[in-house]
Amino acid sequence: MPSHTLKDKVVVIGGASRNLGSLIAREVAADGANVVVHYNAPSSKEGAEQTAEAVKAAGGDAVVHEADLTKVSEVEGLFEVAEGAFGKVDCVVNTAGMVIKKPMAEVTEAEYDRMFAVNSKAAYFMMQQAARRVEDGGKIITIVTSLLAAYTGLYSVYAGSKAPVEHFTRALSKELFGRNVSVNNIAPGPMDTGFFYPAETDDSIAYHKSSAMNGELTKIEDIVPYVKFLLTDGWWLNGQTLFVNGGYTTR
């Protein structure tokens, strides 16, 4: 039976320069993990470096790497950096994503292609590389969205591009039977971060808040304990999507 601890584990985090990914990096480091801090563009480099410094201050080691996760070669490069720096990969947590909110009638082909590249293709090939490279007993987690359980308009291409990840997760979790590797998703409610607000209005923000317990948006601090649980004592959960959202949606 593998040890249910993060001590000396190597965790690759997609989208770790800010918000949820950054907090996950700092929290797993406090439990003894080493972290590969991914960021997607030069504009995020400073945040990624700050995350890496916070990881080291918390007691872990960190390496920073830029990669466009919509390009398979760069996904492969991210994992090669992880193995080059630490000799192995134990866990993968992919928080990377992109949101567009607009009526289906107004979505352009370019927007559709970009959303599926970021939310679906990148997730697929992150999971593929994780499947090839994680140690036996490893953990693979992808952040999706609670809108997968919502009956709503305006998010067709956002939620629609996240939806395939549930199928990827079920398939991969089954394919990895025999290696004690668990594969799961976490589906947060609308999170109180800069990722959420640009697509919303004052009225829609108020509506989202009213739809969850206590009239609040999900906070990144609400999600991290579930990530850590799946990386440790929650190892027996497999092929699942956890809706962590204060009752915003249920399924």
Short mmCIF file of C-alpha atoms in Angstrom, two decimals:
data_model
loop_
_atom_site.label_atom_id
_atom_site.label_comp_id
_atom_site.label_asym_id
_atom_site.label_seq_id
_atom_site.Cartn_x
_atom_site.Cartn_y
_atom_site.Cartn_z
CA MET A 1 0.00 0.00 0.00
CA PRO A 2 1.49 3.38 -0.96
CA SER A 3 2.06 6.05 1.62
CA HIS A 4 -0.81 8.55 1.70
CA THR A 5 1.40 11.57 2.11
CA LEU A 6 2.83 14.32 -0.06
CA LYS A 7 6.27 14.18 1.51
CA ASP A 8 8.93 14.00 -1.23
CA LYS A 9 6.29 13.65 -3.93
CA VAL A 10 6.69 15.56 -7.21
CA VAL A 11 3.57 17.46 -8.23
CA VAL A 12 3.17 18.98 -11.69
CA ILE A 13 0.63 21.82 -11.60
CA GLY A 14 -0.78 23.19 -14.83
CA GLY A 15 -1.61 26.86 -14.48
CA ALA A 16 0.24 27.54 -11.24
CA SER A 17 1.16 31.20 -11.64
CA ARG A 18 -1.88 32.55 -9.80
CA ASN A 19 -5.26 31.84 -8.22
CA LEU A 20 -6.08 28.20 -7.47
CA GLY A 21 -2.99 26.69 -9.06
CA SER A 22 -0.68 28.93 -7.09
CA LEU A 23 -2.41 28.17 -3.81
CA ILE A 24 -2.30 24.43 -4.48
CA ALA A 25 1.44 24.70 -5.11
CA ARG A 26 2.05 26.47 -1.82
CA GLU A 27 -0.15 24.10 0.17
CA VAL A 28 1.33 20.87 -1.17
CA ALA A 29 4.81 22.27 -0.57
CA ALA A 30 3.92 22.82 3.07
CA ASP A 31 3.22 19.07 3.23
CA GLY A 32 6.64 18.19 1.82
CA ALA A 33 6.06 18.10 -1.94
CA ASN A 34 8.27 19.42 -4.70
CA VAL A 35 6.42 21.34 -7.39
CA VAL A 36 6.69 21.96 -11.11
CA VAL A 37 5.13 25.41 -11.56
CA HIS A 38 3.68 25.72 -15.04
CA TYR A 39 2.67 28.99 -16.65
CA ASN A 40 1.37 29.57 -20.16
CA ALA A 41 2.75 32.90 -21.39
CA PRO A 42 5.46 35.50 -20.64
CA SER A 43 2.85 37.72 -18.97
CA SER A 44 2.46 35.06 -16.25
CA LYS A 45 6.18 34.50 -15.65
CA GLU A 46 6.46 36.84 -12.67
CA GLY A 47 3.52 35.18 -10.93
CA ALA A 48 5.00 31.75 -11.57
CA GLU A 49 8.34 32.81 -10.11
CA GLN A 50 6.58 34.21 -7.06
CA THR A 51 4.75 30.91 -6.66
CA ALA A 52 8.03 29.03 -6.86
CA GLU A 53 9.56 31.25 -4.17
CA ALA A 54 6.54 30.62 -1.96
CA VAL A 55 6.93 26.88 -2.51
CA LYS A 56 10.55 27.05 -1.38
CA ALA A 57 9.63 29.18 1.62
CA ALA A 58 7.05 26.55 2.58
CA GLY A 59 9.72 23.85 2.58
CA GLY A 60 9.49 22.33 -0.89
CA ASP A 61 11.59 22.72 -4.00
CA ALA A 62 10.27 24.16 -7.26
CA VAL A 63 11.07 24.52 -10.93
CA VAL A 64 9.27 26.98 -13.21
CA HIS A 65 8.42 26.21 -16.84
CA GLU A 66 6.51 28.02 -19.58
CA ALA A 67 4.44 25.88 -21.98
CA ASP A 68 1.47 26.28 -24.29
CA LEU A 69 -0.56 23.27 -23.22
CA THR A 70 -2.54 23.32 -26.47
CA LYS A 71 0.63 22.06 -28.21
CA VAL A 72 1.41 18.43 -27.52
CA SER A 73 5.16 18.93 -27.87
CA GLU A 74 5.07 21.56 -25.14
CA VAL A 75 3.04 19.32 -22.85
CA GLU A 76 5.70 16.66 -23.36
CA GLY A 77 8.35 19.27 -22.63
CA LEU A 78 6.70 20.17 -19.33
CA PHE A 79 6.92 16.58 -18.14
CA GLU A 80 10.48 16.25 -19.39
CA VAL A 81 11.40 19.28 -17.28
CA ALA A 82 9.75 17.68 -14.27
CA GLU A 83 11.65 14.43 -14.71
CA GLY A 84 14.88 16.28 -15.40
CA ALA A 85 14.56 18.36 -12.25
CA PHE A 86 13.25 15.75 -9.84
CA GLY A 87 13.72 12.35 -11.50
CA LYS A 88 10.03 11.40 -11.43
CA VAL A 89 6.41 12.60 -11.44
CA ASP A 90 4.00 11.45 -8.74
CA CYS A 91 0.98 13.72 -9.15
CA VAL A 92 -0.51 15.99 -11.81
CA VAL A 93 -3.04 18.73 -11.10
CA ASN A 94 -4.27 20.67 -14.13
CA THR A 95 -6.04 23.93 -13.31
CA ALA A 96 -5.60 25.56 -16.72
CA GLY A 97 -8.76 26.80 -18.41
CA MET A 98 -10.46 29.55 -20.37
CA VAL A 99 -13.99 30.96 -20.20
CA ILE A 100 -16.24 32.71 -22.71
CA LYS A 101 -19.82 33.67 -21.89
CA LYS A 102 -22.04 34.50 -24.84
CA PRO A 103 -25.06 33.14 -26.72
CA MET A 104 -24.36 30.17 -28.96
CA ALA A 105 -25.58 32.19 -31.92
CA GLU A 106 -22.69 34.62 -31.41
CA VAL A 107 -19.78 32.23 -30.83
CA THR A 108 -17.23 32.40 -33.63
CA GLU A 109 -15.35 29.47 -35.09
CA ALA A 110 -12.10 30.92 -33.72
CA GLU A 111 -13.59 31.16 -30.23
CA TYR A 112 -14.89 27.62 -30.43
CA ASP A 113 -11.53 26.27 -31.57
CA ARG A 114 -9.64 28.19 -28.88
CA MET A 115 -11.96 27.06 -26.07
CA PHE A 116 -11.73 23.42 -27.07
CA ALA A 117 -7.97 23.70 -27.45
CA VAL A 118 -7.52 25.08 -23.93
CA ASN A 119 -10.25 23.24 -22.04
CA SER A 120 -10.40 19.91 -23.85
CA LYS A 121 -7.31 19.22 -25.96
CA ALA A 122 -4.86 20.50 -23.35
CA ALA A 123 -6.59 18.50 -20.64
CA TYR A 124 -6.48 15.35 -22.78
CA PHE A 125 -2.78 15.51 -23.52
CA MET A 126 -1.90 16.52 -19.95
CA MET A 127 -3.70 13.36 -18.86
CA GLN A 128 -2.00 11.34 -21.58
CA GLN A 129 1.47 12.42 -20.49
CA ALA A 130 0.52 11.86 -16.86
CA ALA A 131 -0.60 8.33 -17.71
CA ARG A 132 2.73 7.61 -19.34
CA ARG A 133 4.92 9.16 -16.69
CA VAL A 134 3.38 9.12 -13.20
CA GLU A 135 4.75 6.64 -10.75
CA ASP A 136 2.58 3.72 -9.68
CA GLY A 137 0.32 4.98 -6.91
CA GLY A 138 0.17 8.39 -8.58
CA LYS A 139 -2.73 10.84 -8.77
CA ILE A 140 -4.17 12.80 -11.70
CA ILE A 141 -6.64 15.65 -11.11
CA THR A 142 -8.26 18.03 -13.57
CA ILE A 143 -10.24 21.13 -12.61
CA VAL A 144 -13.48 21.34 -14.57
CA THR A 145 -16.64 23.35 -13.76
CA SER A 146 -19.88 22.99 -11.81
CA LEU A 147 -21.68 24.22 -14.92
CA LEU A 148 -21.43 20.61 -16.13
CA ALA A 149 -24.45 20.02 -13.89
CA ALA A 150 -26.28 23.25 -14.75
CA TYR A 151 -29.26 23.88 -17.03
CA THR A 152 -28.28 27.26 -18.39
CA GLY A 153 -27.50 29.19 -21.52
CA LEU A 154 -24.57 31.44 -22.43
CA TYR A 155 -21.84 28.99 -21.38
CA SER A 156 -22.31 26.49 -24.23
CA VAL A 157 -18.73 26.59 -25.48
CA TYR A 158 -17.19 26.89 -22.00
CA ALA A 159 -19.05 24.06 -20.27
CA GLY A 160 -19.20 22.17 -23.56
CA SER A 161 -15.42 22.22 -23.89
CA LYS A 162 -15.02 21.04 -20.31
CA ALA A 163 -17.56 18.23 -20.64
CA PRO A 164 -15.28 15.82 -22.57
CA VAL A 165 -12.88 15.79 -19.64
CA GLU A 166 -15.33 13.68 -17.65
CA HIS A 167 -15.21 11.04 -20.38
CA PHE A 168 -11.41 11.26 -20.59
CA THR A 169 -11.25 10.77 -16.83
CA ARG A 170 -13.47 7.72 -16.75
CA ALA A 171 -11.57 6.11 -19.61
CA LEU A 172 -8.12 6.79 -18.21
CA SER A 173 -9.03 5.73 -14.69
CA LYS A 174 -10.11 2.37 -16.11
CA GLU A 175 -7.06 2.03 -18.34
CA LEU A 176 -4.73 2.54 -15.37
CA PHE A 177 -6.22 -0.29 -13.31
CA GLY A 178 -3.40 -2.34 -11.84
CA ARG A 179 -1.12 0.63 -11.20
CA ASN A 180 -2.99 2.10 -8.23
CA VAL A 181 -3.25 5.45 -10.04
CA SER A 182 -6.43 7.41 -9.39
CA VAL A 183 -7.86 9.88 -11.92
CA ASN A 184 -10.50 12.40 -10.88
CA ASN A 185 -11.97 15.83 -11.55
CA ILE A 186 -12.96 18.64 -9.22
CA ALA A 187 -15.79 20.88 -10.41
CA PRO A 188 -15.76 24.15 -8.43
CA GLY A 189 -18.57 26.64 -8.43
CA PRO A 190 -17.87 30.12 -9.81
CA MET A 191 -14.69 31.12 -8.02
CA ASP A 192 -13.91 34.50 -6.52
CA THR A 193 -10.90 35.14 -8.77
CA GLY A 194 -9.95 37.28 -11.71
CA PHE A 195 -10.82 34.34 -13.97
CA PHE A 196 -14.53 34.75 -13.17
CA TYR A 197 -15.34 38.45 -13.21
CA PRO A 198 -14.48 39.60 -16.75
CA ALA A 199 -17.26 37.47 -18.27
CA GLU A 200 -19.92 38.64 -15.80
CA THR A 201 -22.12 41.66 -14.99
CA ASP A 202 -23.15 42.96 -11.57
CA ASP A 203 -26.52 41.23 -11.95
CA SER A 204 -25.04 37.89 -13.00
CA ILE A 205 -22.49 38.02 -10.18
CA ALA A 206 -25.32 38.56 -7.71
CA TYR A 207 -27.22 35.64 -9.24
CA HIS A 208 -24.23 33.31 -9.00
CA LYS A 209 -23.73 34.28 -5.38
CA SER A 210 -27.38 33.69 -4.55
CA SER A 211 -27.23 30.18 -6.02
CA ALA A 212 -24.81 28.81 -3.44
CA MET A 213 -24.85 28.30 0.30
CA ASN A 214 -24.51 31.53 2.31
CA GLY A 215 -24.78 33.65 -0.84
CA GLU A 216 -21.07 33.40 -1.61
CA LEU A 217 -18.88 32.52 -4.53
CA THR A 218 -16.53 29.57 -4.18
CA LYS A 219 -13.15 30.59 -2.80
CA ILE A 220 -9.92 28.97 -3.89
CA GLU A 221 -9.34 28.15 -0.23
CA ASP A 222 -12.51 26.02 -0.38
CA ILE A 223 -11.10 23.86 -3.17
CA VAL A 224 -7.55 23.17 -2.01
CA PRO A 225 -8.50 20.77 0.82
CA TYR A 226 -10.29 18.56 -1.71
CA VAL A 227 -7.28 18.59 -4.01
CA LYS A 228 -5.03 17.56 -1.14
CA PHE A 229 -7.53 14.89 -0.10
CA LEU A 230 -7.50 13.33 -3.58
CA LEU A 231 -3.70 13.47 -3.58
CA THR A 232 -3.48 11.62 -0.26
CA ASP A 233 -6.17 9.86 1.79
CA GLY A 234 -8.73 10.12 -1.02
CA TRP A 235 -6.77 7.70 -3.19
CA TRP A 236 -9.70 5.23 -3.33
CA LEU A 237 -11.88 7.72 -5.19
CA ASN A 238 -11.40 7.02 -8.88
CA GLY A 239 -13.03 8.09 -12.13
CA GLN A 240 -15.16 10.68 -10.33
CA THR A 241 -16.11 14.33 -10.62
CA LEU A 242 -16.51 16.08 -7.27
CA PHE A 243 -18.85 19.08 -7.33
CA VAL A 244 -17.36 21.35 -4.68
CA ASN A 245 -19.59 24.39 -4.86
CA GLY A 246 -21.74 25.03 -1.79
CA GLY A 247 -24.79 23.58 -3.54
CA TYR A 248 -24.50 25.82 -6.61
CA THR A 249 -25.32 22.78 -8.76
CA THR A 250 -25.89 19.14 -7.80
CA ARG A 251 -25.92 15.88 -9.69
#
